[in-house]
Coordinates of C-alpha atoms and ligand atoms in Angstrom, one line a residue:
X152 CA 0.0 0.0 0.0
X153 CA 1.4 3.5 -0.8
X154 CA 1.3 5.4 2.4
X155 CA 3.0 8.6 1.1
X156 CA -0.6 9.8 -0.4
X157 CA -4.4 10.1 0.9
X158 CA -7.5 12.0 -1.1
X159 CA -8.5 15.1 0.9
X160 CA -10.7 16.2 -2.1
X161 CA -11.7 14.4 -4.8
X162 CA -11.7 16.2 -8.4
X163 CA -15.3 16.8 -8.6
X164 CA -15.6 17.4 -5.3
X165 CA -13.5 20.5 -6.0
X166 CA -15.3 21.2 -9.7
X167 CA -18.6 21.3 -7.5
X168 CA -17.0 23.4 -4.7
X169 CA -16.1 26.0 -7.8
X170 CA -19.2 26.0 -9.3
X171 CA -20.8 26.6 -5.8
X172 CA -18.1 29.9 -5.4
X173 CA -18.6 31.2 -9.0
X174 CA -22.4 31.6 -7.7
X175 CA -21.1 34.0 -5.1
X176 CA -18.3 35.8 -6.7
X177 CA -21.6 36.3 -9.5
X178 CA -23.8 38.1 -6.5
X179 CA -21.0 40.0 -5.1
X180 CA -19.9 41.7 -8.0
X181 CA -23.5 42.2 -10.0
X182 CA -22.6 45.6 -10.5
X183 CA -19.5 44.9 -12.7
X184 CA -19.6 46.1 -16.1
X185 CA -18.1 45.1 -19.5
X186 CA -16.5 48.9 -19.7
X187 CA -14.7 47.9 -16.2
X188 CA -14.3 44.2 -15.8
X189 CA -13.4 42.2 -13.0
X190 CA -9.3 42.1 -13.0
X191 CA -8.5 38.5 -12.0
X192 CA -5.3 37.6 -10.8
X193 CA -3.7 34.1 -11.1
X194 CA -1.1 32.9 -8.7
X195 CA 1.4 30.9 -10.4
X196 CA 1.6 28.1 -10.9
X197 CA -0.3 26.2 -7.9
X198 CA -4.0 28.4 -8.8
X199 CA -3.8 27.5 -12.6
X200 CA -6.5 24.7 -12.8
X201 CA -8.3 26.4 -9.9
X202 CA -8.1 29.7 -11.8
X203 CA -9.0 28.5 -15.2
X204 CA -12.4 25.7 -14.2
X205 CA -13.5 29.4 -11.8
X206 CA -13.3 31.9 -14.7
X207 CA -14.9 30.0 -16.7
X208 CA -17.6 29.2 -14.1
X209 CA -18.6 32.8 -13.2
X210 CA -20.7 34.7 -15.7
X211 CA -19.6 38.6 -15.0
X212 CA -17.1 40.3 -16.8
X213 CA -13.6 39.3 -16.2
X214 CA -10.0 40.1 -17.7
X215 CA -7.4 37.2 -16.8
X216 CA -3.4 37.9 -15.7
X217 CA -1.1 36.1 -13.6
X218 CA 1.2 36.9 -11.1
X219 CA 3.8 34.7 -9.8
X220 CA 5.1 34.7 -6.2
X221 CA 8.3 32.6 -4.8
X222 CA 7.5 31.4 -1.2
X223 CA 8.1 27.6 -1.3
X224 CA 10.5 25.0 -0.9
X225 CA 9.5 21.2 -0.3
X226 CA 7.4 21.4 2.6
X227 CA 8.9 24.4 4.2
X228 CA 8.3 28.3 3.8
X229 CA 11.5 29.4 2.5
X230 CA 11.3 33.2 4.3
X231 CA 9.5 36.4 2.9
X232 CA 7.6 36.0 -0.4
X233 CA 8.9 38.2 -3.7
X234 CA 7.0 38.9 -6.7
X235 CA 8.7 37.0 -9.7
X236 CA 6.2 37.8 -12.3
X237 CA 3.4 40.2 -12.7
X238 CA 4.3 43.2 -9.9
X239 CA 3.9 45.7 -12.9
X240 CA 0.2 45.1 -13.5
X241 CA -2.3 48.0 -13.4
X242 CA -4.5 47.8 -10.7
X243 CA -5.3 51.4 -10.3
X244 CA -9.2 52.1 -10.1
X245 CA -9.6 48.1 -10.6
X246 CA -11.8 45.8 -8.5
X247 CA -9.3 43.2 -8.5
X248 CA -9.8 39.3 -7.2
X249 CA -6.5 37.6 -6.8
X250 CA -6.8 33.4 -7.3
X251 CA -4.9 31.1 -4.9
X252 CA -4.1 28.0 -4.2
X253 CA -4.0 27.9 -0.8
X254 CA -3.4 30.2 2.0
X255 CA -1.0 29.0 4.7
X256 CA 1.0 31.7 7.0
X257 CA -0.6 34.4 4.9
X258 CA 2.3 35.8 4.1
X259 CA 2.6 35.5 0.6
X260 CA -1.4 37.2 0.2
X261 CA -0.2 40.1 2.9
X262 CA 2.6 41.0 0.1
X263 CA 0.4 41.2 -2.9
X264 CA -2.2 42.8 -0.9
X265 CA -0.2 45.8 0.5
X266 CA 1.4 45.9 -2.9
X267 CA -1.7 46.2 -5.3
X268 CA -3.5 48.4 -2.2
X269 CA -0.1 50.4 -2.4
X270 CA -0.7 51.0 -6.5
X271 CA -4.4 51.7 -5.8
X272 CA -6.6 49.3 -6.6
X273 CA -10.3 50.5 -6.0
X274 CA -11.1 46.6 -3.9
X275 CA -9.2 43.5 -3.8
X276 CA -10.3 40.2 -2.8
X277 CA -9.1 37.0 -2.4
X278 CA -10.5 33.6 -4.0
X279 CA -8.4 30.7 -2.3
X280 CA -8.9 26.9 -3.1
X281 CA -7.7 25.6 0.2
X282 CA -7.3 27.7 3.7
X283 CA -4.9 26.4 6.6
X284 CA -6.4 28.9 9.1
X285 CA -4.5 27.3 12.1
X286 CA -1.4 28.0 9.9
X287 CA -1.8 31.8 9.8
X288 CA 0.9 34.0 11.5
X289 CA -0.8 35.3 14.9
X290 CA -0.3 38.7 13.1
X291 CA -2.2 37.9 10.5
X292 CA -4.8 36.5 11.7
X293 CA -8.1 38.2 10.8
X294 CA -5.8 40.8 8.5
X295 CA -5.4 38.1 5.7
X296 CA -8.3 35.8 5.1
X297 CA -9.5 34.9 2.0
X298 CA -12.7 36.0 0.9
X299 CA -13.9 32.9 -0.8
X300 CA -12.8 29.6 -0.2
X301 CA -13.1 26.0 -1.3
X302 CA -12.2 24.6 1.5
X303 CA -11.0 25.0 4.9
X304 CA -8.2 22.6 5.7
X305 CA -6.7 20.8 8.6
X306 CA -2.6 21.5 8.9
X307 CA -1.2 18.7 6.2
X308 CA 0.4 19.8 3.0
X309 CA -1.5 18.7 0.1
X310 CA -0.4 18.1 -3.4
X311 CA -3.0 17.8 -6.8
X312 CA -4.6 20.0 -8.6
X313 CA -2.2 22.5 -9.1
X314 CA -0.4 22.3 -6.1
X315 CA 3.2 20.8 -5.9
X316 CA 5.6 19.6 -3.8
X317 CA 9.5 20.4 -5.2
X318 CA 7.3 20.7 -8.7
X319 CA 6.0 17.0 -8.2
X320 CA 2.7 16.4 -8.4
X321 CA 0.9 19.3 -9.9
X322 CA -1.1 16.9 -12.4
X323 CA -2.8 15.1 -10.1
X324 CA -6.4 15.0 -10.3
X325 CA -7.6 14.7 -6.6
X326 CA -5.9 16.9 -4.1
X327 CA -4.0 14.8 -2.0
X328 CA -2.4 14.9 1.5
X329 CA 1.5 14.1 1.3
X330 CA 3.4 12.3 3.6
X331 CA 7.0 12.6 2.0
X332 CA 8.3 10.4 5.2
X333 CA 6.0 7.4 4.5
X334 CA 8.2 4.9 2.3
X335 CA 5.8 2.8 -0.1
X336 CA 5.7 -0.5 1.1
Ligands
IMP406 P1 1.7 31.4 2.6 O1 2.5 32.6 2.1 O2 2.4 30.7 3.8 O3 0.3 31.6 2.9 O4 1.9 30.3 1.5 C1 1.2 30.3 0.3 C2 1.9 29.5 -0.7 O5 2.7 28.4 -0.1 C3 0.9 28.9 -1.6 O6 0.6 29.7 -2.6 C4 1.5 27.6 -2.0 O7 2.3 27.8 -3.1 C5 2.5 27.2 -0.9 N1 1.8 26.2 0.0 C6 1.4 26.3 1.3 N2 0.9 25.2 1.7 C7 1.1 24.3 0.8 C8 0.7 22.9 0.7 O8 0.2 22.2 1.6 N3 1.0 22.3 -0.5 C9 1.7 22.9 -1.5 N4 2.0 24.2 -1.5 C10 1.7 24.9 -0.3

């Protein structure tokens, strides 16, 4: 039996999850218009699938970019995030939703936050796939929380559908909890 992995979340449990938050990213932003469109913001590469299946689920007017932030290594945070990719995007007077795979410390959110509330963005909100809430940084508790999420998980670290460990992984179809010290037996 192969111990390393376990399904948290089947594939269509997480396709049914994003059709359940398309509905209420459609009510909270009724009032968006064609002439100012909803400025979504992937986070590379982990929010990809989750990014693409949800902006194609919601039915308001959306404009598509990606940003790309280095936080990661194995299973470890590897210190204070940096944009690699995308830090030069508009935002100003835009009602922007940034997409994410999963929020952990918080850290990495905190940083594009201040940075696109620094460049004046008119909102920002965050769309997260998976939430650690007893991960968050004490000092970041209640300051960065997602404002839709698929689910709320327990502390594991989870690979599939998007997310990686060392860039393993991402392909999978379920998301999975990873135990890198289980040996297959
Ligand atoms: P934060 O800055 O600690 O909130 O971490 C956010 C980033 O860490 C996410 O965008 C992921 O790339 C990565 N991350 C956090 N937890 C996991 C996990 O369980 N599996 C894979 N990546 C994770």
């Amino acid at each position: 039996m192969n111990k390393q992995f376990s399904i948290l979340k089947t594939g269509d449990e997480v396709k049914a999850r994003i059709q359940e938050m398309a509905g209420e990213i459609n009510r909270d932003y009724a009032g968006i218009t064609e002439e100012q469109p909803l400025l979504v913001l992937c986070t590379l590469r982990g929010a990809v699938f989750f990014a693409s299946d949800l902006v194609r689920a919601v039915s308001i007017p959306c404009e598509l970019d990606f940003i790309k932030i280095k936080s990661y290594q194995g299973t470890r945070p590897a210190g204070s995030p940096i944009f690699e990719l995308g830090e030069q995007i508009n935002v100003s007077g835009r009602n922007v939703l940034i997409v994410e795979d999963i929020v952990d410390t918080g850290q990495t959110m905190d940083t594009v936050m201040h940075n696109f509330a620094d460049k004046g963005a008119k909102s920002i909100r965050i769309a997260a796939m998976l939430d650690k809430p007893s991960r968050r940084l004490p000092h970041l508790v209640g300051k960065v929380e997602a404002d839709y999420v698929g689910f709320s998980i327990p502390d594991e670290f989870v690979i599939g559908w998007g997310l990686d460990y060392n860039e393993q992984f991402r392909l999978l179809p379920d998301i999975m909890i990873y135990h890198p010290e289980h040996e297959e037996s």
